[in-house]
mmCIF file of C-alpha atoms and ligand atoms in Angstrom:
data_model
loop_
_atom_site.group_PDB
_atom_site.id
_atom_site.type_symbol
_atom_site.label_atom_id
_atom_site.label_comp_id
_atom_site.label_asym_id
_atom_site.label_seq_id
_atom_site.Cartn_x
_atom_site.Cartn_y
_atom_site.Cartn_z
ATOM 1 C CA MET A 1 22.939 -109.027 -110.903
ATOM 2 C CA ASP A 2 22.350 -107.591 -114.365
ATOM 3 C CA MET A 3 21.637 -103.894 -113.901
ATOM 4 C CA THR A 4 21.281 -103.202 -117.615
ATOM 5 C CA THR A 5 17.870 -104.743 -118.206
ATOM 6 C CA ALA A 6 14.856 -102.459 -118.039
ATOM 7 C CA ARG A 7 13.279 -104.396 -115.184
ATOM 8 C CA ASN A 8 16.224 -103.767 -112.958
ATOM 9 C CA GLN A 9 16.614 -100.060 -113.458
ATOM 10 C CA PRO A 10 15.875 -98.183 -110.238
ATOM 11 C CA GLN A 11 13.051 -95.612 -110.642
ATOM 12 C CA HIS A 12 14.058 -93.605 -107.587
ATOM 13 C CA ALA A 13 17.282 -93.150 -105.738
ATOM 14 C CA PRO A 14 17.490 -96.290 -103.561
ATOM 15 C CA ALA A 15 17.832 -94.286 -100.328
ATOM 16 C CA GLU A 16 14.666 -92.316 -101.101
ATOM 17 C CA LEU A 17 12.782 -95.442 -102.117
ATOM 18 C CA LEU A 18 13.913 -97.297 -99.013
ATOM 19 C CA ALA A 19 12.812 -94.436 -96.770
ATOM 20 C CA GLU A 20 9.351 -94.277 -98.370
ATOM 21 C CA ALA A 21 9.044 -98.068 -98.277
ATOM 22 C CA CYS A 22 9.952 -98.221 -94.583
ATOM 23 C CA THR A 23 7.479 -95.484 -93.651
ATOM 24 C CA PHE A 24 4.752 -97.304 -95.554
ATOM 25 C CA LEU A 25 5.603 -100.708 -94.101
ATOM 26 C CA ALA A 26 5.307 -99.192 -90.627
ATOM 27 C CA SER A 27 1.623 -98.236 -91.275
ATOM 28 C CA ALA A 28 -0.670 -99.408 -88.500
ATOM 29 C CA GLU A 29 -2.928 -101.053 -91.105
ATOM 30 C CA LEU A 30 -0.179 -103.570 -91.899
ATOM 31 C CA ARG A 31 -0.265 -104.661 -88.255
ATOM 32 C CA GLY A 32 3.461 -104.377 -87.745
ATOM 33 C CA THR A 33 5.521 -105.541 -90.694
ATOM 34 C CA SER A 34 7.953 -108.152 -89.394
ATOM 35 C CA ALA A 35 11.662 -107.506 -89.099
ATOM 36 C CA ALA A 36 12.202 -110.377 -91.546
ATOM 37 C CA ARG A 37 9.981 -108.711 -94.166
ATOM 38 C CA LEU A 38 11.784 -105.387 -93.708
ATOM 39 C CA ALA A 39 15.109 -107.115 -94.235
ATOM 40 C CA THR A 40 13.829 -108.754 -97.442
ATOM 41 C CA VAL A 41 12.599 -105.418 -98.792
ATOM 42 C CA ARG A 42 15.891 -103.737 -97.976
ATOM 43 C CA GLU A 43 17.754 -106.549 -99.710
ATOM 44 C CA GLU A 44 15.472 -106.442 -102.760
ATOM 45 C CA ILE A 45 15.876 -102.681 -103.145
ATOM 46 C CA THR A 46 19.645 -102.884 -102.830
ATOM 47 C CA HIS A 47 19.886 -105.575 -105.497
ATOM 48 C CA THR A 48 17.137 -104.690 -107.980
ATOM 49 C CA GLY A 49 16.396 -101.004 -107.360
ATOM 50 C CA THR A 50 12.794 -101.773 -106.452
ATOM 51 C CA TYR A 51 10.655 -104.268 -104.522
ATOM 52 C CA ALA A 52 7.387 -106.116 -104.948
ATOM 53 C CA HIS A 53 4.504 -105.586 -102.531
ATOM 54 C CA THR A 54 2.792 -108.549 -100.919
ATOM 55 C CA ALA A 55 -0.940 -108.859 -101.650
ATOM 56 C CA ASP A 56 -1.738 -107.469 -98.196
ATOM 57 C CA GLU A 57 0.594 -104.489 -98.649
ATOM 58 C CA LEU A 58 -0.978 -103.726 -102.019
ATOM 59 C CA THR A 59 -4.494 -103.888 -100.596
ATOM 60 C CA TRP A 60 -3.811 -101.619 -97.619
ATOM 61 C CA GLY A 61 -1.601 -99.335 -99.690
ATOM 62 C CA ALA A 62 -4.435 -98.686 -102.143
ATOM 63 C CA ARG A 63 -6.917 -98.122 -99.310
ATOM 64 C CA ILE A 64 -4.609 -95.665 -97.541
ATOM 65 C CA ALA A 65 -4.015 -93.889 -100.860
ATOM 66 C CA TRP A 66 -7.766 -93.363 -101.110
ATOM 67 C CA ARG A 67 -7.925 -92.129 -97.508
ATOM 68 C CA ASN A 68 -5.221 -89.588 -98.410
ATOM 69 C CA ALA A 69 -6.893 -88.406 -101.650
ATOM 70 C CA THR A 70 -7.599 -84.781 -100.800
ATOM 71 C CA SER A 71 -10.091 -84.148 -103.605
ATOM 72 C CA CYS A 72 -12.373 -87.072 -102.697
ATOM 73 C CA LEU A 73 -15.550 -86.579 -100.668
ATOM 74 C CA GLY A 74 -16.354 -90.309 -100.519
ATOM 75 C CA ARG A 75 -13.397 -91.349 -98.369
ATOM 76 C CA ALA A 76 -15.574 -92.599 -95.505
ATOM 77 C CA TYR A 77 -15.588 -95.957 -97.276
ATOM 78 C CA TRP A 78 -11.817 -96.289 -97.662
ATOM 79 C CA ARG A 79 -11.639 -99.538 -95.696
ATOM 80 C CA ALA A 80 -14.163 -101.193 -98.007
ATOM 81 C CA LEU A 81 -12.139 -100.745 -101.205
ATOM 82 C CA GLU A 82 -11.802 -104.031 -103.078
ATOM 83 C CA VAL A 83 -8.358 -104.381 -104.575
ATOM 84 C CA ARG A 84 -7.852 -106.494 -107.676
ATOM 85 C CA ASP A 85 -4.253 -107.480 -108.163
ATOM 86 C CA ARG A 86 -3.389 -107.572 -111.882
ATOM 87 C CA ARG A 87 0.324 -106.862 -111.563
ATOM 88 C CA GLU A 88 1.093 -109.864 -113.746
ATOM 89 C CA VAL A 89 -0.239 -108.006 -116.810
ATOM 90 C CA THR A 90 2.520 -107.147 -119.288
ATOM 91 C CA THR A 91 0.918 -106.255 -122.651
ATOM 92 C CA VAL A 92 -1.521 -103.621 -123.904
ATOM 93 C CA ASP A 93 -3.988 -106.391 -124.791
ATOM 94 C CA GLU A 94 -3.852 -107.820 -121.288
ATOM 95 C CA LEU A 95 -4.349 -104.401 -119.702
ATOM 96 C CA ALA A 96 -7.348 -103.775 -121.987
ATOM 97 C CA GLU A 97 -8.810 -107.105 -120.908
ATOM 98 C CA ALA A 98 -8.192 -106.243 -117.223
ATOM 99 C CA CYS A 99 -10.007 -102.899 -117.714
ATOM 100 C CA VAL A 100 -13.022 -104.596 -119.295
ATOM 101 C CA GLU A 101 -13.088 -107.082 -116.434
ATOM 102 C CA HIS A 102 -12.804 -104.173 -113.982
ATOM 103 C CA LEU A 103 -15.887 -102.527 -115.517
ATOM 104 C CA ARG A 104 -17.842 -105.758 -115.350
ATOM 105 C CA VAL A 105 -17.017 -106.316 -111.673
ATOM 106 C CA ALA A 106 -17.312 -102.685 -110.533
ATOM 107 C CA THR A 107 -20.537 -101.860 -112.399
ATOM 108 C CA ASN A 108 -22.198 -104.976 -111.007
ATOM 109 C CA GLY A 109 -25.501 -104.237 -112.755
ATOM 110 C CA GLY A 110 -25.699 -100.836 -111.035
ATOM 111 C CA ARG A 111 -24.867 -101.989 -107.475
ATOM 112 C CA VAL A 112 -21.524 -100.234 -107.975
ATOM 113 C CA ARG A 113 -18.634 -101.878 -106.116
ATOM 114 C CA LEU A 114 -15.782 -99.750 -104.730
ATOM 115 C CA THR A 115 -13.015 -101.344 -106.750
ATOM 116 C CA ILE A 116 -9.465 -100.662 -107.862
ATOM 117 C CA THR A 117 -7.562 -102.825 -110.330
ATOM 118 C CA VAL A 118 -3.813 -102.487 -109.947
ATOM 119 C CA GLY A 119 -1.683 -103.127 -113.025
ATOM 120 C CA PRO A 120 2.113 -103.588 -113.186
ATOM 121 C CA ALA A 121 4.502 -101.245 -111.381
ATOM 122 C CA ALA A 122 6.388 -98.736 -113.508
ATOM 123 C CA ASP A 123 9.814 -99.733 -114.712
ATOM 124 C CA ALA A 124 12.361 -97.699 -116.566
ATOM 125 C CA GLY A 125 11.378 -97.740 -120.230
ATOM 126 C CA GLN A 126 7.939 -99.127 -119.484
ATOM 127 C CA ALA A 127 4.876 -97.545 -117.966
ATOM 128 C CA LEU A 128 1.888 -99.441 -119.277
ATOM 129 C CA ARG A 129 -1.100 -97.136 -118.800
ATOM 130 C CA VAL A 130 -4.569 -96.051 -119.806
ATOM 131 C CA LEU A 131 -4.721 -92.644 -121.507
ATOM 132 C CA ASN A 132 -8.474 -92.163 -120.955
ATOM 133 C CA HIS A 133 -9.457 -90.072 -117.951
ATOM 134 C CA GLN A 134 -12.110 -92.693 -117.121
ATOM 135 C CA LEU A 135 -12.681 -96.170 -118.556
ATOM 136 C CA VAL A 136 -16.099 -95.040 -119.778
ATOM 137 C CA GLY A 137 -16.339 -91.538 -121.207
ATOM 138 C CA TYR A 138 -17.956 -89.637 -124.044
ATOM 139 C CA ALA A 139 -16.179 -88.300 -127.106
ATOM 140 C CA GLY A 140 -16.002 -84.569 -127.804
ATOM 141 C CA HIS A 141 -16.383 -83.919 -131.526
ATOM 142 C CA LEU A 142 -14.939 -80.561 -132.487
ATOM 143 C CA GLN A 143 -17.016 -78.858 -135.202
ATOM 144 C CA ALA A 144 -15.819 -76.521 -137.936
ATOM 145 C CA ASP A 145 -17.336 -73.521 -136.112
ATOM 146 C CA GLY A 146 -15.380 -74.327 -132.940
ATOM 147 C CA SER A 147 -18.339 -75.796 -131.037
ATOM 148 C CA VAL A 148 -18.182 -79.296 -129.584
ATOM 149 C CA VAL A 149 -20.711 -82.111 -129.926
ATOM 150 C CA GLY A 150 -20.315 -84.270 -126.823
ATOM 151 C CA ASP A 151 -17.926 -83.784 -123.941
ATOM 152 C CA PRO A 152 -15.516 -80.846 -124.432
ATOM 153 C CA LYS A 153 -13.206 -82.493 -121.887
ATOM 154 C CA SER A 154 -12.511 -85.302 -124.382
ATOM 155 C CA VAL A 155 -11.710 -83.310 -127.523
ATOM 156 C CA TRP A 156 -7.986 -84.117 -127.336
ATOM 157 C CA LEU A 157 -8.537 -87.851 -126.819
ATOM 158 C CA THR A 158 -11.207 -87.944 -129.531
ATOM 159 C CA GLN A 159 -8.780 -86.354 -131.992
ATOM 160 C CA LEU A 160 -6.083 -88.798 -130.960
ATOM 161 C CA VAL A 161 -8.224 -91.923 -131.451
ATOM 162 C CA ARG A 162 -9.584 -90.608 -134.740
ATOM 163 C CA SER A 163 -6.026 -90.198 -135.973
ATOM 164 C CA LEU A 164 -5.490 -93.827 -134.975
ATOM 165 C CA GLY A 165 -8.434 -94.983 -137.078
ATOM 166 C CA TRP A 166 -11.407 -94.910 -134.675
ATOM 167 C CA SER A 167 -14.701 -93.445 -135.750
ATOM 168 C CA GLY A 168 -17.749 -93.134 -133.547
ATOM 169 C CA THR A 169 -21.340 -92.091 -134.125
ATOM 170 C CA GLY A 170 -20.424 -88.414 -133.921
ATOM 171 C CA GLY A 171 -23.215 -87.929 -131.358
ATOM 172 C CA ARG A 172 -23.378 -86.270 -127.939
ATOM 173 C CA PHE A 173 -23.027 -89.495 -125.938
ATOM 174 C CA ASP A 174 -20.581 -91.400 -128.097
ATOM 175 C CA VAL A 175 -18.626 -93.836 -125.884
ATOM 176 C CA LEU A 176 -14.871 -93.559 -126.462
ATOM 177 C CA PRO A 177 -12.682 -96.625 -126.930
ATOM 178 C CA LEU A 178 -10.074 -97.529 -124.326
ATOM 179 C CA VAL A 179 -6.686 -96.091 -125.257
ATOM 180 C CA ILE A 180 -3.631 -97.836 -123.879
ATOM 181 C CA GLN A 181 0.059 -97.073 -124.203
ATOM 182 C CA ARG A 182 2.910 -99.403 -123.313
ATOM 183 C CA ALA A 183 5.668 -96.843 -122.867
ATOM 184 C CA PRO A 184 6.296 -93.127 -123.368
ATOM 185 C CA GLY A 185 6.857 -92.279 -127.040
ATOM 186 C CA GLU A 186 5.112 -95.410 -128.289
ATOM 187 C CA ARG A 187 2.000 -95.693 -130.434
ATOM 188 C CA PRO A 188 -1.098 -96.099 -128.266
ATOM 189 C CA TRP A 189 -3.645 -98.830 -129.067
ATOM 190 C CA TRP A 190 -7.416 -98.477 -128.882
ATOM 191 C CA TYR A 191 -10.098 -100.997 -127.980
ATOM 192 C CA ARG A 192 -13.851 -100.666 -128.424
ATOM 193 C CA LEU A 193 -15.577 -101.501 -125.136
ATOM 194 C CA PRO A 194 -18.019 -104.409 -125.309
ATOM 195 C CA ARG A 195 -21.524 -102.884 -125.025
ATOM 196 C CA ASP A 196 -22.444 -105.128 -122.119
ATOM 197 C CA VAL A 197 -19.853 -103.559 -119.798
ATOM 198 C CA VAL A 198 -20.979 -99.984 -120.497
ATOM 199 C CA MET A 199 -24.001 -99.260 -118.355
ATOM 200 C CA GLU A 200 -25.772 -95.961 -119.023
ATOM 201 C CA VAL A 201 -28.824 -94.277 -117.570
ATOM 202 C CA PRO A 202 -31.268 -92.300 -119.746
ATOM 203 C CA LEU A 203 -32.551 -89.306 -117.774
ATOM 204 C CA SER A 204 -36.206 -88.719 -117.018
ATOM 205 C CA HIS A 205 -37.875 -86.556 -114.363
ATOM 206 C CA PRO A 206 -40.465 -87.655 -111.767
ATOM 207 C CA ASP A 207 -42.860 -84.738 -112.520
ATOM 208 C CA LEU A 208 -41.770 -83.176 -115.811
ATOM 209 C CA PRO A 209 -42.984 -85.502 -118.589
ATOM 210 C CA TRP A 210 -41.109 -83.626 -121.373
ATOM 211 C CA PHE A 211 -37.734 -84.171 -119.692
ATOM 212 C CA GLU A 212 -37.113 -87.601 -121.184
ATOM 213 C CA ALA A 213 -37.377 -86.227 -124.723
ATOM 214 C CA LEU A 214 -34.286 -84.061 -124.126
ATOM 215 C CA GLY A 215 -32.360 -87.278 -124.749
ATOM 216 C CA LEU A 216 -29.911 -86.742 -121.892
ATOM 217 C CA ARG A 217 -28.031 -89.663 -120.376
ATOM 218 C CA TRP A 218 -24.887 -90.472 -118.410
ATOM 219 C CA TYR A 219 -22.867 -93.566 -117.623
ATOM 220 C CA ALA A 220 -23.513 -95.463 -114.399
ATOM 221 C CA HIS A 221 -20.284 -94.796 -112.528
ATOM 222 C CA PRO A 222 -16.885 -93.131 -112.878
ATOM 223 C CA ALA A 223 -13.863 -95.441 -113.235
ATOM 224 C CA ILE A 224 -10.953 -92.995 -112.924
ATOM 225 C CA SER A 225 -8.160 -94.444 -115.025
ATOM 226 C CA HIS A 226 -5.491 -91.816 -115.700
ATOM 227 C CA GLN A 227 -4.024 -91.452 -112.216
ATOM 228 C CA ARG A 228 -0.800 -92.964 -110.963
ATOM 229 C CA LEU A 229 -1.057 -94.830 -107.679
ATOM 230 C CA ARG A 230 1.999 -94.582 -105.460
ATOM 231 C CA ILE A 231 2.521 -96.955 -102.563
ATOM 232 C CA GLY A 232 5.658 -97.133 -100.445
ATOM 233 C CA GLY A 233 7.812 -95.552 -103.173
ATOM 234 C CA VAL A 234 6.485 -97.771 -105.980
ATOM 235 C CA ASP A 235 4.449 -96.248 -108.830
ATOM 236 C CA TYR A 236 1.527 -98.031 -110.465
ATOM 237 C CA PRO A 237 0.628 -96.007 -113.587
ATOM 238 C CA ALA A 238 -2.385 -98.194 -114.442
ATOM 239 C CA ALA A 239 -4.801 -98.394 -111.528
ATOM 240 C CA PRO A 240 -8.433 -97.766 -112.555
ATOM 241 C CA PHE A 241 -10.586 -96.827 -109.557
ATOM 242 C CA SER A 242 -14.382 -97.049 -109.369
ATOM 243 C CA GLY A 243 -16.770 -95.444 -106.951
ATOM 244 C CA TRP A 244 -20.347 -94.314 -107.185
ATOM 245 C CA TYR A 245 -21.488 -90.879 -108.256
ATOM 246 C CA THR A 246 -22.767 -87.933 -106.284
ATOM 247 C CA ALA A 247 -25.636 -86.688 -108.491
ATOM 248 C CA THR A 248 -24.328 -83.109 -108.695
ATOM 249 C CA GLU A 249 -21.139 -84.288 -110.404
ATOM 250 C CA ILE A 250 -23.324 -85.375 -113.316
ATOM 251 C CA SER A 251 -25.869 -82.548 -113.190
ATOM 252 C CA ALA A 252 -23.886 -79.455 -112.197
ATOM 253 C CA GLU A 253 -20.397 -80.250 -113.431
ATOM 254 C CA ASN A 254 -20.877 -82.526 -116.409
ATOM 255 C CA LEU A 255 -24.242 -81.704 -117.998
ATOM 256 C CA ALA A 256 -24.800 -78.089 -116.906
ATOM 257 C CA ARG A 257 -21.255 -76.821 -117.158
ATOM 258 C CA ARG A 258 -19.695 -78.881 -119.955
ATOM 259 C CA TYR A 259 -22.772 -79.859 -121.978
ATOM 260 C CA SER A 260 -24.507 -76.474 -121.414
ATOM 261 C CA VAL A 261 -27.971 -78.008 -121.059
ATOM 262 C CA LEU A 262 -29.499 -75.471 -118.635
ATOM 263 C CA PRO A 263 -30.880 -72.956 -121.183
ATOM 264 C CA GLU A 264 -32.922 -75.664 -122.905
ATOM 265 C CA ILE A 265 -34.251 -77.023 -119.602
ATOM 266 C CA ALA A 266 -35.139 -73.501 -118.405
ATOM 267 C CA GLN A 267 -36.920 -72.793 -121.644
ATOM 268 C CA ARG A 268 -38.951 -76.009 -121.378
ATOM 269 C CA MET A 269 -39.792 -75.020 -117.804
ATOM 270 C CA GLY A 270 -41.099 -71.694 -119.094
ATOM 271 C CA LEU A 271 -38.608 -69.633 -117.047
ATOM 272 C CA ASP A 272 -37.567 -66.097 -117.894
ATOM 273 C CA THR A 273 -33.935 -66.409 -118.940
ATOM 274 C CA THR A 274 -33.405 -62.732 -119.752
ATOM 275 C CA SER A 275 -32.190 -61.909 -116.240
ATOM 276 C CA THR A 276 -30.126 -63.943 -113.809
ATOM 277 C CA ARG A 277 -32.384 -62.509 -111.070
ATOM 278 C CA THR A 278 -35.110 -64.997 -111.947
ATOM 279 C CA LEU A 279 -32.689 -67.705 -110.744
ATOM 280 C CA TRP A 280 -33.438 -69.710 -113.881
ATOM 281 C CA LEU A 281 -29.988 -71.309 -113.710
ATOM 282 C CA ASP A 282 -30.557 -72.454 -110.122
ATOM 283 C CA ARG A 283 -34.093 -73.694 -110.792
ATOM 284 C CA ALA A 284 -33.171 -75.571 -113.951
ATOM 285 C CA LEU A 285 -30.191 -77.133 -112.178
ATOM 286 C CA VAL A 286 -32.321 -78.368 -109.276
ATOM 287 C CA GLU A 287 -34.639 -80.129 -111.740
ATOM 288 C CA LEU A 288 -31.672 -81.629 -113.574
ATOM 289 C CA THR A 289 -30.241 -82.987 -110.297
ATOM 290 C CA THR A 290 -33.699 -84.312 -109.425
ATOM 291 C CA ALA A 291 -33.783 -86.108 -112.782
ATOM 292 C CA VAL A 292 -30.372 -87.705 -112.157
ATOM 293 C CA LEU A 293 -31.327 -88.982 -108.686
ATOM 294 C CA HIS A 294 -34.683 -90.246 -109.940
ATOM 295 C CA SER A 295 -33.341 -91.953 -113.059
ATOM 296 C CA TYR A 296 -30.376 -93.678 -111.407
ATOM 297 C CA GLN A 297 -32.638 -95.011 -108.678
ATOM 298 C CA ARG A 298 -35.163 -96.174 -111.270
ATOM 299 C CA HIS A 299 -32.453 -98.078 -113.133
ATOM 300 C CA GLY A 300 -31.071 -99.610 -109.943
ATOM 301 C CA VAL A 301 -27.798 -97.661 -110.091
ATOM 302 C CA ILE A 302 -26.242 -96.415 -106.841
ATOM 303 C CA VAL A 303 -25.999 -92.626 -106.662
ATOM 304 C CA VAL A 304 -25.970 -90.297 -103.642
ATOM 305 C CA ASP A 305 -27.163 -86.731 -103.171
ATOM 306 C CA HIS A 306 -24.761 -83.994 -102.102
ATOM 307 C CA HIS A 307 -26.289 -83.593 -98.618
ATOM 308 C CA HIS A 308 -25.790 -87.275 -97.871
ATOM 309 C CA ALA A 309 -22.251 -87.214 -99.317
ATOM 310 C CA ALA A 310 -21.253 -84.167 -97.253
ATOM 311 C CA LYS A 311 -22.652 -85.744 -94.099
ATOM 312 C CA SER A 312 -20.756 -88.968 -94.597
ATOM 313 C CA PHE A 313 -17.580 -86.948 -95.109
ATOM 314 C CA SER A 314 -18.117 -84.981 -91.888
ATOM 315 C CA THR A 315 -18.634 -88.236 -90.002
ATOM 316 C CA HIS A 316 -15.450 -89.588 -91.596
ATOM 317 C CA GLU A 317 -13.523 -86.471 -90.535
ATOM 318 C CA ASN A 318 -14.615 -86.949 -86.947
ATOM 319 C CA SER A 319 -13.631 -90.592 -86.848
ATOM 320 C CA GLU A 320 -10.265 -89.857 -88.443
ATOM 321 C CA LEU A 321 -9.549 -87.134 -85.896
ATOM 322 C CA ALA A 322 -10.576 -89.526 -83.132
ATOM 323 C CA ALA A 323 -8.065 -92.047 -84.552
ATOM 324 C CA GLY A 324 -5.375 -89.372 -84.322
ATOM 325 C CA ARG A 325 -5.095 -88.788 -88.063
ATOM 326 C CA PRO A 326 -5.398 -85.312 -89.584
ATOM 327 C CA VAL A 327 -7.775 -84.942 -92.549
ATOM 328 C CA TYR A 328 -6.411 -83.011 -95.482
ATOM 329 C CA GLY A 329 -8.620 -81.796 -98.290
ATOM 330 C CA ARG A 330 -8.976 -79.687 -101.386
ATOM 331 C CA TYR A 331 -11.865 -77.425 -100.497
ATOM 332 C CA SER A 332 -13.013 -76.686 -104.045
ATOM 333 C CA SER A 333 -13.423 -80.415 -104.749
ATOM 334 C CA LEU A 334 -15.128 -81.231 -101.466
ATOM 335 C CA VAL A 335 -17.692 -78.468 -101.176
ATOM 336 C CA ALA A 336 -21.034 -79.204 -102.870
ATOM 337 C CA PRO A 337 -21.507 -77.436 -106.219
ATOM 338 C CA THR A 338 -25.117 -76.615 -105.336
ATOM 339 C CA ALA A 339 -26.601 -75.494 -102.011
ATOM 340 C CA ALA A 340 -23.061 -75.455 -100.602
ATOM 341 C CA ALA A 341 -23.971 -73.439 -97.523
ATOM 342 C CA THR A 342 -26.539 -76.031 -96.437
ATOM 343 C CA THR A 343 -23.709 -78.519 -95.796
ATOM 344 C CA ASP A 344 -21.156 -78.500 -92.956
ATOM 345 C CA VAL A 345 -18.214 -78.837 -95.340
ATOM 346 C CA TYR A 346 -18.849 -75.260 -96.496
ATOM 347 C CA TYR A 347 -17.979 -73.872 -93.053
ATOM 348 C CA ARG A 348 -14.809 -75.918 -92.569
ATOM 349 C CA SER A 349 -11.367 -75.287 -93.928
ATOM 350 C CA TYR A 350 -8.855 -77.880 -94.982
ATOM 351 C CA ARG A 351 -5.132 -78.025 -95.530
ATOM 352 C CA ASN A 352 -4.464 -79.454 -98.962
ATOM 353 C CA ARG A 353 -1.480 -81.521 -97.943
ATOM 354 C CA VAL A 354 -0.606 -84.450 -100.179
ATOM 355 C CA VAL A 355 0.902 -87.360 -98.280
ATOM 356 C CA VAL A 356 1.789 -90.836 -99.569
ATOM 357 C CA PRO A 357 0.434 -93.384 -100.402
ATOM 358 C CA ASN A 358 -1.746 -91.368 -102.777
ATOM 359 C CA PHE A 359 -2.984 -90.867 -106.310
ATOM 360 C CA PHE A 360 -1.048 -88.493 -108.543
ATOM 361 C CA PRO A 361 -1.617 -86.850 -111.916
ATOM 362 C CA PRO A 362 -0.208 -88.939 -114.758
ATOM 363 C CA ALA A 363 3.050 -88.083 -116.464
ATOM 364 C CA PRO A 364 2.478 -85.881 -119.537
ATOM 365 C CA ILE A 365 1.508 -87.976 -122.544
ATOM 366 C CA ASP A 366 4.413 -88.549 -124.886
ATOM 367 C CA LEU A 367 3.493 -89.908 -128.309
ATOM 368 C CA ASP A 368 5.356 -91.040 -131.342
ATOM 369 C CA PRO A 369 4.411 -88.092 -133.588
ATOM 370 C CA ASP A 370 4.171 -90.283 -136.708
ATOM 371 C CA ALA A 371 1.987 -92.914 -135.105
ATOM 372 C CA ALA A 372 -0.551 -90.389 -133.860
ATOM 373 C CA ASN A 373 -0.258 -87.921 -136.728
ATOM 374 C CA GLY A 374 1.063 -85.430 -134.250
ATOM 375 C CA ALA A 375 -2.362 -85.117 -132.650
ATOM 376 C CA LEU A 376 -0.976 -84.021 -129.325
ATOM 377 C CA ARG A 377 1.947 -81.940 -130.467
HETATM 378 N N1 LIG B 401 -16.369 -85.850 -111.305
HETATM 379 C C1 LIG B 401 -16.007 -86.930 -112.148
HETATM 380 C C2 LIG B 401 -17.102 -87.175 -113.182
HETATM 381 O O1 LIG B 401 -18.155 -86.705 -113.085
HETATM 382 C C3 LIG B 401 -15.764 -88.201 -111.366
HETATM 383 C C4 LIG B 401 -14.794 -88.085 -110.208
HETATM 384 C C5 LIG B 401 -14.901 -89.225 -109.212
HETATM 385 N N2 LIG B 401 -16.172 -89.197 -108.569
HETATM 386 C C6 LIG B 401 -16.676 -90.180 -107.810
HETATM 387 N N3 LIG B 401 -17.877 -90.027 -107.326
HETATM 388 N N4 LIG B 401 -16.011 -91.288 -107.589
HETATM 389 O O2 LIG B 401 -17.003 -87.865 -114.128
#
């Protein structure tokens, strides 16, 4: 056995990996992994430092990872996650193609499918991954006066791709290219997304005719692409995950907080913005959320309201407890950002315990300083 090639380098101490693998393989969802399979895994780990999941193990591993994701309110649907196995991918081009295909399948014309695409497992010296936070996202163009046109969350990535030769429209809803890196320290590559896989929804309001002219929009669904999926001791650094939106993520967190659109909406509504006591922020935000729900429905894109989302989570909690599984959670991510106290989640408390399989933050981005003009250093 040649232990010098990158593929064969162990990523974790074998004993640790074996322990995590065995715990995972004993999951009830795998309906009792056979003794023969356990022996094969043990053998594989001893000889190669890692092991390959079967298709069934990958599918259930990804679903259990979702069930364990403490910051997700949509976990009631964990069993329905469709898992696309793209572990055969080896190059940046192939991963870019798999991401485009993921968007096509998951967006599904607005009937968003709960989908994860799993790329190759991490190996020493190689960790093919997507640097974007989500497959579709808007650029943040930093202006000379320090203000940002677009999404302030994306300023760093926008600067990186510009240093690599990308230029966008410079506008507020300027779709970023995919940015993919093969290994830490290497030059990342960028890929413009084909327009037909980027579905967006222009926002209008059911009763406020002027709303449409604000020119606000958002993309149809989030495809979280920066997280590392870990199943049974094996890390998958590229595993884009799509679900549908809760409207308040777009209205309260993205457009109100990051895009600062509430003053303009309040002004168009004729509200007195000189004192917070007029509740102009609350009233403008309710209309913005109304516009999101209305517009997504009008364009045939699945979106849920925060009351519905909180209810489905409470139901999920009860069925998990009935199945003998504790439900861990990160309160600040679960509680609704508007009208929190009208939902049950507000009155509960959660232990934020992270168990595996799960999704983890990505390793810090390490770039070749020359290739990226030092954008991140
Ligand atoms: N909050 C993030 C955003 O607005 C998306 C996080 C995942 N949300 C979801 N509904 N699957 O872009």
